[in-house]
Short mmCIF file of C-alpha atoms and ligand atoms in Angstrom, two decimals:
data_model
loop_
_atom_site.label_atom_id
_atom_site.label_comp_id
_atom_site.label_asym_id
_atom_site.label_seq_id
_atom_site.Cartn_x
_atom_site.Cartn_y
_atom_site.Cartn_z
CA MET A 123 3.64 -1.72 9.40
CA ASN A 124 1.49 -2.26 6.38
CA VAL A 125 3.13 -2.28 2.70
CA LEU A 126 1.31 -2.38 -0.14
CA PHE A 127 2.48 -3.53 -3.64
CA ALA A 128 0.09 -2.14 -6.25
CA ASN A 129 -0.03 -1.84 -10.16
CA LEU A 130 -2.08 1.29 -10.31
CA ALA A 131 -5.38 1.60 -12.04
CA GLY A 132 -5.81 -0.12 -15.40
CA VAL A 133 -8.88 1.74 -16.71
CA LYS A 134 -9.54 5.30 -17.69
CA VAL A 135 -12.96 6.82 -18.51
CA ASP A 136 -12.12 9.94 -20.81
CA PRO A 137 -14.50 12.90 -20.45
CA ASP A 138 -16.42 11.76 -23.64
CA GLY A 139 -17.01 8.54 -21.92
CA LYS A 140 -14.71 6.39 -23.89
CA VAL A 141 -13.24 3.44 -21.65
CA ARG A 142 -9.28 2.94 -22.19
CA HIS A 143 -7.75 0.10 -20.55
CA PHE A 144 -3.91 0.10 -20.15
CA ILE A 145 -1.34 -2.49 -19.42
CA LYS A 146 1.46 -1.22 -17.00
CA ALA A 147 3.68 -3.05 -14.60
CA GLY A 148 4.77 -6.56 -16.27
CA SER A 149 4.64 -5.25 -19.65
CA ARG A 150 7.63 -4.54 -21.67
CA TRP A 151 5.61 -1.77 -23.63
CA PRO A 152 3.11 -0.25 -21.19
CA MET A 153 0.37 1.07 -23.66
CA THR A 154 -3.39 1.34 -24.30
CA ILE A 155 -4.57 -2.23 -24.78
CA GLY A 156 -8.43 -1.75 -25.47
CA TYR A 157 -11.26 0.34 -25.51
CA ALA A 158 -13.65 -1.95 -24.05
CA LYS A 159 -13.97 -2.90 -20.57
CA SER A 160 -12.50 -6.39 -21.59
CA VAL A 161 -9.43 -7.38 -23.07
CA ASP A 162 -7.61 -10.87 -23.54
CA TYR A 163 -4.13 -9.84 -22.43
CA TYR A 164 -2.70 -9.16 -18.97
CA PRO A 165 0.96 -9.55 -18.39
CA PHE A 166 1.90 -10.69 -14.83
CA PRO A 167 3.58 -7.97 -12.75
CA PHE A 168 6.73 -10.06 -11.79
CA TRP A 169 8.92 -7.35 -10.23
CA LEU A 170 6.06 -6.42 -8.12
CA ALA A 171 5.02 -9.81 -7.19
CA TYR A 172 8.85 -10.80 -6.45
CA ALA A 173 9.35 -8.01 -4.29
CA LEU A 174 6.04 -8.74 -2.47
CA ALA A 175 7.13 -12.49 -1.94
CA LEU A 176 10.70 -11.29 -0.99
CA CYS A 177 9.03 -9.00 1.89
CA LYS A 178 6.61 -11.47 2.92
CA ARG A 179 9.39 -13.96 3.44
CA ASP A 180 12.04 -11.78 4.83
CA THR A 181 10.49 -8.91 6.71
CA ALA A 182 8.11 -8.64 9.81
CA ALA A 183 5.86 -6.01 7.85
CA SER A 184 2.41 -6.92 6.95
CA CYS A 185 2.60 -7.20 2.97
CA SER A 186 0.04 -7.47 0.51
CA GLY A 187 -0.37 -6.75 -3.28
CA LEU A 188 -3.41 -5.26 -5.45
CA ASP A 189 -3.44 -5.19 -9.24
CA GLY A 190 -5.74 -2.23 -10.61
CA VAL A 191 -4.91 -3.40 -14.15
CA VAL A 192 -5.96 -6.93 -14.13
CA MET A 193 -8.82 -6.09 -12.01
CA ASP A 194 -10.13 -3.13 -14.37
CA LEU A 195 -10.24 -0.50 -11.76
CA THR A 196 -10.53 3.29 -12.49
CA ASP A 197 -8.50 5.70 -10.31
CA VAL A 198 -11.62 6.21 -7.91
CA GLU A 199 -11.91 2.54 -7.52
CA MET A 200 -8.32 2.07 -7.11
CA LEU A 201 -8.19 4.89 -4.43
CA ALA A 202 -10.89 3.19 -2.29
CA ALA A 203 -9.04 0.03 -2.57
CA VAL A 204 -5.93 1.51 -1.56
CA THR A 205 -7.02 3.57 1.25
CA ASP A 206 -8.92 0.60 2.63
CA ARG A 207 -5.73 -1.40 3.22
CA LYS A 208 -4.34 1.66 5.25
CA PRO A 209 -0.69 1.26 3.92
CA ASP A 210 2.18 2.83 5.59
CA LEU A 211 4.38 2.37 2.36
CA LEU A 212 2.94 2.04 -1.12
CA VAL A 213 5.26 0.30 -3.70
CA THR A 214 4.17 0.81 -7.46
CA GLU A 215 5.86 1.17 -10.85
CA LEU A 216 5.74 4.20 -12.94
CA ALA A 217 5.05 4.01 -16.80
CA ALA A 218 5.89 7.12 -18.95
CA LEU A 219 2.30 6.75 -20.69
CA THR A 220 0.31 7.19 -17.56
CA LEU A 221 2.69 9.32 -15.63
CA ALA A 222 0.63 12.51 -15.21
CA ASP A 223 -2.45 10.30 -14.17
CA ASP A 224 -0.43 8.22 -11.81
CA LEU A 225 1.50 11.11 -10.08
CA ARG A 226 -1.97 12.90 -9.47
CA PHE A 227 -3.19 9.46 -7.94
CA LEU A 228 -0.24 9.08 -5.70
CA ALA A 229 -0.55 12.57 -4.35
CA ALA A 230 -4.45 11.85 -3.49
CA VAL A 231 -3.25 8.64 -1.84
CA LYS A 232 -0.76 10.59 0.15
CA GLU A 233 -3.41 13.20 1.29
CA ALA A 234 -5.81 10.40 2.33
CA THR A 235 -3.49 8.04 3.98
CA GLY A 236 -0.16 9.86 4.78
CA CYS A 237 1.64 6.65 3.70
CA ARG A 238 5.07 6.74 2.16
CA VAL A 239 5.53 6.20 -1.36
CA LEU A 240 8.09 4.24 -3.25
CA VAL A 241 8.08 4.21 -7.11
CA ALA A 242 9.88 1.70 -9.35
CA GLY A 243 10.16 0.40 -12.70
CA ASN A 244 11.12 1.80 -16.27
CA HIS A 245 10.10 5.46 -15.91
CA ALA A 246 10.80 5.83 -12.32
CA THR A 247 14.45 4.38 -13.11
CA VAL A 248 14.88 6.85 -15.88
CA ALA A 249 13.99 10.02 -13.98
CA ALA A 250 14.36 8.78 -10.34
CA ALA A 251 16.03 12.08 -8.93
CA ALA A 252 13.87 14.47 -10.92
CA LEU A 253 10.39 12.68 -9.77
CA LEU A 254 11.38 13.20 -6.33
CA GLU A 255 12.54 16.84 -6.85
CA GLU A 256 9.10 17.72 -8.73
CA ASN A 257 6.62 15.57 -6.62
CA ASP A 258 6.43 15.95 -2.89
CA CYS A 259 4.29 13.02 -2.48
CA LEU A 260 7.11 10.58 -3.71
CA ASP A 261 9.33 9.44 -0.81
CA PHE A 262 11.69 7.10 -2.55
CA ALA A 263 12.48 5.91 -6.22
CA ALA A 264 14.21 2.57 -6.81
CA ILE A 265 16.52 2.20 -9.85
CA GLY A 266 16.56 -0.91 -11.91
CA GLU A 267 15.95 -4.32 -10.39
CA TYR A 268 14.27 -3.44 -7.26
CA GLU A 269 13.38 -6.28 -5.13
CA PHE A 270 16.05 -6.20 -2.72
CA THR A 271 16.02 -2.41 -2.71
CA VAL A 272 12.60 -2.43 -1.51
CA LYS A 273 13.22 -5.13 1.14
CA GLU A 274 16.00 -2.86 2.58
CA VAL A 275 13.74 0.11 2.75
CA VAL A 276 11.01 -1.92 4.39
CA ALA A 277 13.76 -3.20 6.90
CA ALA A 278 14.88 0.40 7.82
CA LEU A 279 11.32 1.57 8.26
CA LEU A 280 10.56 -1.22 10.74
CA ALA A 281 13.83 -0.41 12.47
CA GLY A 282 12.58 3.24 12.87
CA LYS A 283 15.41 4.65 10.61
CA ASP A 284 15.18 7.91 8.74
CA ASP A 285 18.25 7.83 6.79
CA PHE A 286 18.04 5.54 3.72
CA THR A 287 20.97 6.92 1.96
CA GLY A 288 22.98 3.50 2.42
CA ILE A 289 20.60 1.65 0.40
CA ALA A 290 22.07 0.75 -3.20
CA GLY A 291 19.82 1.49 -5.92
CA LEU A 292 17.58 4.00 -4.01
CA VAL A 293 16.84 7.61 -4.41
CA SER A 294 15.66 9.23 -1.14
CA ARG A 295 15.15 12.42 0.94
CA ARG A 296 17.20 13.61 3.50
CA ASP A 297 17.18 17.10 5.24
CA GLY A 298 15.48 18.52 2.16
CA ASP A 299 17.76 16.98 -0.42
CA VAL A 300 17.13 14.41 -2.81
CA LEU A 301 20.09 11.82 -2.78
CA VAL A 302 20.84 9.26 -5.20
CA ALA A 303 22.72 6.17 -4.20
CA PRO A 304 24.72 4.14 -6.48
CA ARG A 305 23.01 1.70 -8.82
CA ARG A 306 22.35 -1.88 -7.25
CA GLU A 307 24.60 -4.91 -8.63
CA LEU A 308 22.30 -7.09 -10.79
CA LEU A 309 21.18 -10.04 -8.85
CA ALA A 310 23.51 -12.51 -9.43
CA ASP A 311 21.47 -15.55 -8.08
CA LEU A 312 17.83 -15.42 -9.21
CA ASP A 313 17.08 -18.15 -7.04
CA SER A 314 17.82 -16.15 -3.99
CA LEU A 315 14.20 -14.86 -4.65
CA PRO A 316 11.25 -16.78 -3.68
CA PHE A 317 8.60 -17.52 -6.14
CA PRO A 318 6.62 -14.72 -7.14
CA ASP A 319 3.39 -13.95 -5.09
CA ARG A 320 0.72 -15.41 -6.98
CA GLU A 321 -1.74 -15.26 -3.84
CA ASP A 322 -2.31 -11.53 -3.97
CA PHE A 323 -1.65 -11.22 -7.60
CA PRO A 324 -3.80 -14.32 -8.41
CA ALA A 325 -1.99 -16.79 -10.64
CA THR A 326 -4.76 -17.95 -12.58
CA ILE A 327 -6.04 -14.57 -14.06
CA TYR A 328 -3.12 -13.27 -16.33
CA PRO A 329 -3.72 -14.67 -19.87
CA ASP A 330 -0.71 -14.40 -22.15
CA PHE A 331 -0.15 -16.83 -25.13
CA THR A 332 -2.90 -18.98 -23.37
CA LEU A 333 -4.18 -22.10 -24.97
CA TYR A 334 -5.32 -24.07 -21.92
CA SER A 335 -6.58 -21.96 -18.91
CA PRO A 336 -5.55 -21.52 -16.29
CA CYS A 337 -2.09 -20.41 -17.76
CA ILE A 338 0.32 -19.47 -15.33
CA ASN A 339 3.23 -17.09 -16.07
CA ILE A 340 6.78 -18.06 -14.75
CA VAL A 341 10.22 -16.80 -15.65
CA SER A 342 13.49 -19.02 -15.78
CA SER A 343 16.05 -16.30 -16.75
CA ARG A 344 16.70 -12.30 -16.78
CA GLY A 345 18.56 -10.51 -19.22
CA CYS A 346 19.25 -10.77 -22.95
CA PRO A 347 22.76 -10.22 -24.92
CA CYS A 348 21.30 -8.30 -27.61
CA GLY A 349 21.04 -4.55 -27.66
CA CYS A 350 17.99 -3.46 -29.45
CA VAL A 351 17.91 0.31 -29.52
CA TYR A 352 14.25 0.32 -28.21
CA CYS A 353 14.54 -2.29 -25.31
CA GLN A 354 13.67 -0.87 -21.93
CA GLU A 355 14.50 -3.94 -19.84
CA ARG A 356 18.08 -4.10 -21.70
CA HIS A 357 18.86 -0.42 -21.52
CA ILE A 358 16.96 0.64 -18.47
CA MET A 359 15.99 -1.67 -15.80
CA TYR A 360 19.00 -4.04 -16.20
CA ALA A 361 21.19 -1.44 -18.14
CA SER A 362 23.32 -4.65 -19.23
CA PRO A 363 23.42 -7.27 -21.77
CA ARG A 364 24.34 -9.65 -18.71
CA TYR A 365 21.94 -12.99 -18.97
CA ARG A 366 21.16 -14.78 -15.80
CA ALA A 367 19.58 -18.09 -15.54
CA ARG A 368 17.64 -19.79 -12.70
CA ASP A 369 18.62 -23.40 -11.55
CA PRO A 370 16.46 -25.66 -13.92
CA GLU A 371 15.51 -27.80 -10.97
CA LYS A 372 13.88 -24.70 -9.02
CA VAL A 373 11.96 -23.73 -12.29
CA ALA A 374 10.64 -27.32 -12.42
CA GLU A 375 9.74 -27.15 -8.75
CA GLU A 376 8.08 -23.93 -9.18
CA MET A 377 5.95 -25.30 -12.03
CA GLU A 378 4.99 -28.55 -10.00
CA TYR A 379 3.98 -26.06 -7.09
CA CYS A 380 1.83 -24.00 -9.32
CA VAL A 381 0.17 -27.20 -10.73
CA LYS A 382 -0.64 -28.50 -7.18
CA ARG A 383 -1.65 -25.01 -5.73
CA PHE A 384 -3.36 -23.33 -8.57
CA GLY A 385 -4.34 -26.44 -10.95
CA ALA A 386 -2.14 -24.87 -13.61
CA ARG A 387 -3.11 -26.33 -17.00
CA GLN A 388 -0.32 -24.49 -18.94
CA PHE A 389 2.60 -22.18 -18.25
CA TYR A 390 3.80 -19.12 -20.21
CA PHE A 391 7.59 -18.41 -19.81
CA ASP A 392 7.79 -14.48 -19.87
CA ASP A 393 11.48 -14.52 -19.99
CA GLN A 394 13.20 -11.66 -22.21
CA SER A 395 13.98 -14.75 -24.28
CA PHE A 396 13.66 -18.37 -23.12
CA VAL A 397 16.12 -19.84 -25.62
CA VAL A 398 19.25 -17.58 -25.20
CA LYS A 399 21.53 -20.35 -23.67
CA LYS A 400 21.13 -23.98 -25.05
CA SER A 401 22.21 -25.57 -21.86
CA HIS A 402 19.76 -23.67 -19.76
CA VAL A 403 16.87 -24.76 -21.95
CA LEU A 404 18.10 -28.29 -22.19
CA GLY A 405 18.30 -28.14 -18.27
CA VAL A 406 14.76 -26.82 -17.68
CA CYS A 407 13.49 -29.48 -20.20
CA ALA A 408 15.30 -32.45 -18.26
CA ALA A 409 13.99 -31.21 -14.89
CA ILE A 410 10.41 -30.98 -16.31
CA LYS A 411 10.76 -34.54 -17.65
CA LYS A 412 12.23 -35.83 -14.39
CA ARG A 413 9.45 -34.67 -12.29
CA GLY A 414 6.73 -36.08 -14.73
CA LEU A 415 5.09 -32.86 -15.39
CA LYS A 416 2.76 -33.24 -18.43
CA VAL A 417 1.69 -29.64 -18.42
CA PRO A 418 2.03 -27.77 -21.73
CA TRP A 419 3.88 -24.52 -21.79
CA THR A 420 4.65 -21.60 -24.14
CA VAL A 421 7.66 -19.10 -24.26
CA MET A 422 8.77 -15.85 -25.09
CA GLY A 423 11.77 -17.00 -27.38
CA ASP A 424 13.71 -15.71 -30.17
CA ALA A 425 14.83 -16.97 -33.71
CA MET A 426 18.31 -15.87 -33.43
CA PHE A 427 20.00 -18.31 -30.62
CA VAL A 428 17.54 -21.35 -30.89
CA ASP A 429 18.60 -24.52 -32.94
CA ARG A 430 16.55 -27.56 -33.80
CA GLU A 431 18.01 -29.84 -31.10
CA THR A 432 16.94 -27.23 -28.54
CA LEU A 433 13.38 -26.96 -29.99
CA ALA A 434 13.10 -30.70 -30.24
CA ALA A 435 13.78 -31.02 -26.32
CA MET A 436 11.51 -28.31 -25.61
CA ALA A 437 8.63 -29.83 -27.66
CA ASP A 438 9.47 -33.12 -26.09
CA ALA A 439 9.04 -31.67 -22.52
CA GLY A 440 5.68 -30.10 -23.29
CA CYS A 441 6.42 -26.66 -25.31
CA ILE A 442 3.54 -25.88 -27.76
CA GLY A 443 4.43 -22.38 -28.67
CA MET A 444 6.78 -19.83 -29.02
CA LYS A 445 6.60 -16.01 -29.51
CA PHE A 446 9.41 -14.29 -31.17
CA GLY A 447 10.40 -10.91 -32.48
CA VAL A 448 11.17 -10.37 -36.12
CA GLU A 449 10.45 -6.63 -36.09
CA SER A 450 11.72 -5.90 -39.88
CA ALA A 451 12.36 -7.79 -42.77
CA ASP A 452 14.76 -5.14 -43.75
CA PRO A 453 18.61 -6.37 -42.86
CA GLY A 454 19.56 -2.68 -42.81
CA ILE A 455 16.96 -1.90 -40.14
CA LEU A 456 17.68 -5.01 -37.97
CA LYS A 457 21.50 -4.01 -38.04
CA ALA A 458 20.25 -0.34 -37.07
CA ILE A 459 18.26 -1.58 -34.09
CA GLY A 460 20.97 -4.06 -32.99
CA LYS A 461 18.95 -7.22 -33.56
CA PRO A 462 21.21 -9.86 -34.84
CA LEU A 463 18.33 -11.79 -36.57
CA ASP A 464 19.00 -13.62 -39.90
CA LEU A 465 15.89 -13.94 -41.99
CA ASP A 466 16.77 -17.30 -43.57
CA LYS A 467 17.20 -18.56 -39.85
CA CYS A 468 13.94 -16.93 -39.01
CA ARG A 469 12.08 -19.02 -41.78
CA GLN A 470 14.03 -22.15 -40.80
CA VAL A 471 12.97 -21.89 -37.01
CA VAL A 472 9.22 -21.47 -38.04
CA LYS A 473 9.67 -24.69 -40.28
CA TRP A 474 11.42 -26.50 -37.30
CA CYS A 475 8.60 -25.57 -34.87
CA ARG A 476 5.80 -26.56 -37.24
CA GLU A 477 7.59 -30.02 -37.74
CA LEU A 478 7.81 -30.12 -33.77
CA GLY A 479 4.28 -29.12 -32.97
CA ILE A 480 5.25 -26.00 -31.48
CA ARG A 481 2.89 -22.84 -32.58
CA THR A 482 4.47 -19.70 -33.62
CA HIS A 483 3.75 -16.10 -32.98
CA ALA A 484 6.01 -13.42 -34.73
CA THR A 485 6.05 -9.71 -33.80
CA PHE A 486 6.81 -6.77 -36.04
CA CYS A 487 7.39 -3.31 -35.35
CA LEU A 488 7.01 -0.32 -37.74
CA GLY A 489 8.80 2.83 -37.73
CA LEU A 490 12.25 1.78 -36.57
CA PRO A 491 15.43 3.57 -37.46
CA GLY A 492 15.76 3.42 -41.27
CA GLU A 493 12.06 2.66 -41.99
CA THR A 494 10.91 3.61 -45.34
CA GLU A 495 7.57 2.70 -47.22
CA ALA A 496 9.66 0.12 -49.28
CA THR A 497 10.88 -1.62 -45.98
CA ILE A 498 7.43 -1.55 -44.53
CA LYS A 499 6.14 -3.31 -47.76
CA LYS A 500 8.98 -5.87 -47.38
CA SER A 501 7.93 -6.62 -43.92
CA LEU A 502 4.38 -6.91 -44.85
CA VAL A 503 5.36 -9.50 -47.54
CA PHE A 504 7.73 -11.44 -45.21
CA MET A 505 5.01 -11.60 -42.64
CA GLU A 506 2.45 -12.92 -45.11
CA GLU A 507 4.92 -15.59 -46.41
CA LEU A 508 6.25 -16.68 -43.18
CA ASP A 509 4.50 -19.64 -42.04
CA ALA A 510 4.07 -18.31 -38.43
CA ASP A 511 0.49 -19.34 -37.02
CA THR A 512 0.00 -15.75 -36.02
CA ALA A 513 1.51 -12.63 -35.82
CA GLN A 514 1.26 -8.98 -34.32
CA VAL A 515 2.30 -5.58 -35.27
CA SER A 516 3.26 -2.44 -33.20
CA LYS A 517 4.57 0.95 -33.84
CA ALA A 518 8.12 1.89 -32.70
CA VAL A 519 7.80 3.74 -29.26
CA PRO A 520 11.16 5.26 -28.20
CA TYR A 521 10.78 5.22 -24.62
CA PRO A 522 12.83 7.81 -22.58
CA GLY A 523 15.95 6.23 -21.56
CA THR A 524 16.40 3.92 -24.52
CA PRO A 525 19.19 4.64 -27.24
CA MET A 526 16.24 5.16 -29.74
CA TYR A 527 14.79 7.78 -27.75
CA ALA A 528 18.41 9.71 -27.48
CA TRP A 529 18.86 9.00 -31.51
CA ALA A 530 15.22 10.41 -32.33
CA SER A 531 15.49 13.42 -30.17
CA GLU A 532 18.93 14.32 -31.59
CA HIS A 533 17.86 13.98 -35.18
CA GLY A 534 14.61 15.82 -34.73
CA TYR A 535 12.59 12.48 -35.40
CA LEU A 536 10.25 12.83 -32.28
CA VAL A 537 6.88 14.19 -33.45
CA ALA A 538 5.57 14.12 -29.81
CA LYS A 539 6.98 15.23 -26.81
CA ASP A 540 4.01 14.75 -24.35
CA LEU A 541 4.65 11.35 -22.58
CA THR A 542 1.09 10.44 -22.56
CA SER A 543 1.55 10.14 -26.29
CA PHE A 544 4.05 7.28 -25.99
CA ASP A 545 1.61 4.76 -26.55
CA GLY A 546 1.94 1.92 -29.12
CA MET A 547 -1.81 2.06 -29.78
CA GLY A 548 -2.00 5.88 -30.39
CA SER A 549 -0.50 7.90 -33.05
CA CYS A 550 2.97 7.38 -34.03
CA VAL A 551 5.60 9.58 -32.16
CA VAL A 552 8.24 9.36 -34.72
CA GLY A 553 8.58 10.39 -38.34
CA TYR A 554 11.16 10.70 -40.73
CA PRO A 555 11.77 12.92 -43.68
CA ASP A 556 10.83 10.22 -46.02
CA LEU A 557 8.06 8.52 -43.95
CA PRO A 558 6.25 11.22 -41.66
CA ALA A 559 4.51 9.66 -38.81
CA ALA A 560 0.91 9.82 -40.31
CA GLU A 561 2.30 7.34 -43.01
CA ILE A 562 3.59 5.02 -40.41
CA ASP A 563 0.03 5.12 -38.78
CA ARG A 564 -1.51 4.61 -42.21
CA TRP A 565 0.67 1.60 -42.90
CA TYR A 566 0.17 0.13 -39.51
CA GLY A 567 -3.62 0.05 -40.21
CA ILE A 568 -2.99 -1.85 -43.34
CA PHE A 569 -0.47 -4.23 -41.30
CA SER A 570 -2.78 -4.79 -38.38
CA LYS A 571 -5.64 -5.76 -40.65
CA ARG A 572 -3.80 -8.34 -42.44
CA VAL A 573 -2.31 -9.74 -38.89
CA ALA A 574 -5.95 -9.73 -37.85
CA ARG A 575 -7.01 -11.85 -40.73
CA LYS A 576 -4.20 -14.38 -40.34
CA LYS A 577 -5.14 -14.47 -36.67
CA LEU A 578 -8.99 -15.21 -37.37
CA PHE A 579 -8.38 -17.96 -39.84
CA LYS A 580 -6.13 -19.52 -37.40
CA TYR A 581 -8.69 -19.33 -34.88
CA MET A 582 -11.46 -20.68 -37.44
CA SER A 583 -9.30 -23.65 -38.18
CA GLU A 584 -9.14 -24.54 -34.52
CA PRO A 585 -12.75 -24.17 -33.51
CA GLY A 586 -12.36 -26.19 -30.17
CA GLN A 587 -9.47 -24.39 -29.08
CA SER A 588 -11.02 -21.05 -29.82
CA LEU A 589 -14.12 -21.92 -28.02
CA SER A 590 -12.15 -22.77 -24.95
CA ILE A 591 -10.26 -19.48 -25.14
CA LEU A 592 -13.72 -17.69 -25.37
CA LEU A 593 -15.28 -19.50 -22.55
CA GLU A 594 -12.32 -18.79 -20.29
CA MET A 595 -12.67 -15.22 -21.12
CA GLY A 596 -16.36 -15.27 -20.48
CA ARG A 597 -15.83 -16.81 -17.09
CA ARG A 598 -13.58 -13.97 -16.19
CA LYS A 599 -15.38 -10.96 -17.82
CA GLY A 600 -18.96 -11.92 -18.69
CA VAL A 601 -20.52 -13.04 -22.06
CA MET A 602 -21.36 -9.44 -23.11
CA SER A 603 -17.65 -8.49 -22.79
CA VAL A 604 -16.60 -11.32 -24.94
CA LEU A 605 -19.12 -10.53 -27.56
CA LYS A 606 -17.92 -6.90 -27.51
CA SER A 607 -14.30 -7.88 -27.97
CA ALA A 608 -14.89 -10.66 -30.50
CA TRP A 609 -16.76 -7.95 -32.49
CA THR A 610 -14.03 -5.70 -32.21
CA PHE A 611 -11.62 -8.24 -33.50
CA VAL A 612 -13.52 -9.09 -36.40
CA MET A 613 -14.18 -5.79 -37.26
CA ARG A 614 -10.30 -5.08 -37.19
CA ALA A 615 -9.73 -7.94 -39.83
CA PHE A 616 -12.12 -6.46 -42.05
CA ARG A 617 -13.11 -2.90 -41.75
S1 LIG B 96 16.02 -9.36 -28.40
FE1 LIG B 96 14.15 -8.59 -27.16
S2 LIG B 96 14.77 -8.77 -24.99
FE2 LIG B 96 16.69 -8.82 -26.22
S3 LIG B 96 17.35 -6.69 -26.48
FE3 LIG B 96 16.27 -6.99 -28.26
S4 LIG B 96 14.11 -6.66 -27.83
FE4 LIG B 96 15.25 -6.67 -25.81
#
């Protein structure tokens, strides 16, 4: 039996010839990421890669992976690649933004191959039963964390079973009915999973916070105790504030394996936040040092839970960068969204990082509950005064299934209902009586320009580093693509 784990097509050519590039599985916020056929950010599809590795390890099925996003495939190219593999079961994630196209694609796959289709991920979790009821091409939907759910489906298919109703976390069909099993318990022991599959989802081609290529993505924990109202992982995939950490020794073992197997020159920890639990962070740092690993690493962290001692241990063990969310410089908004960030602590964390040689990347978000023109200005000033090396800004997107979506729907703040509009790169989908969506878009343009300038000055101050990033991109995408991307970036800073 062939099982294919796929991240669906990442490139769409609009009728006017415009090329749109999406990020999907692996991204916290699936969105359009660029309009050239070259982008410099591809999140690693961890859940797909873990599910693939688990099925390779624990089942007799012939399992493989295919990433239509990182390979820049269009629907047509993806369909050819999928049918070529002759899958009996296709496992994929669904994102709200590309839902209509992806469902059309899956119907085409079904027609061409007759394979069963299992959908998972954020949107499949939110709308599992409805998706099966409305789409004959779908056979299963997995709710939440899905690696072991998929493994049990594969095992049942191999055993010739046609009743899947006993599999926790699965929505399936039986005698014409769509049946929803209870949600699966969160995985207690993350190390019961093998390392994610980096052979079919090639380890070295997913740049994220990359300073030295190849940079390999890794996770050391799952979950986050905060409750940010827009966070899909917190409210949908895990539906829990529970934090789970891997054994630090296993984390270091995986890093060592990646150095030997793939020649890793850097790691990026794509945890929800790497620094939630001090004892875990200190454990990982000690394990890295014990193995004598000298490879630098960056993390998705935060400025809430971390202290100087932890940052010092991280720097000593090779940490060279930390991303963290600020979102807003208005305490009222931070309170409204459920993010316990203290802005003075945030400034302090940036200062500590600078002292310790850890570069910082701060993220901001416009259009959150309580946003006004005054709060946006406050965030803009904060972003410019904060000594972070680089920053980014996005527009609030209340994905279905999050508390922010329920809140915005209830109060009539959603200005778009069509899911294809739920795109951080598109027009804002929320608007408030004192701050219409078009104003949020206008401020986003101003904020983006300032952020791009900050990044450009940083790149210019480190020409060696910047050249190495460009060379790596050129190696993967070709010189013309790099020039096009660089030009787009410069234009964004000064247009
Ligand atoms: S801090 Fe980040 S990971 Fe945690 S709930 Fe908020 S957005 Fe989600």
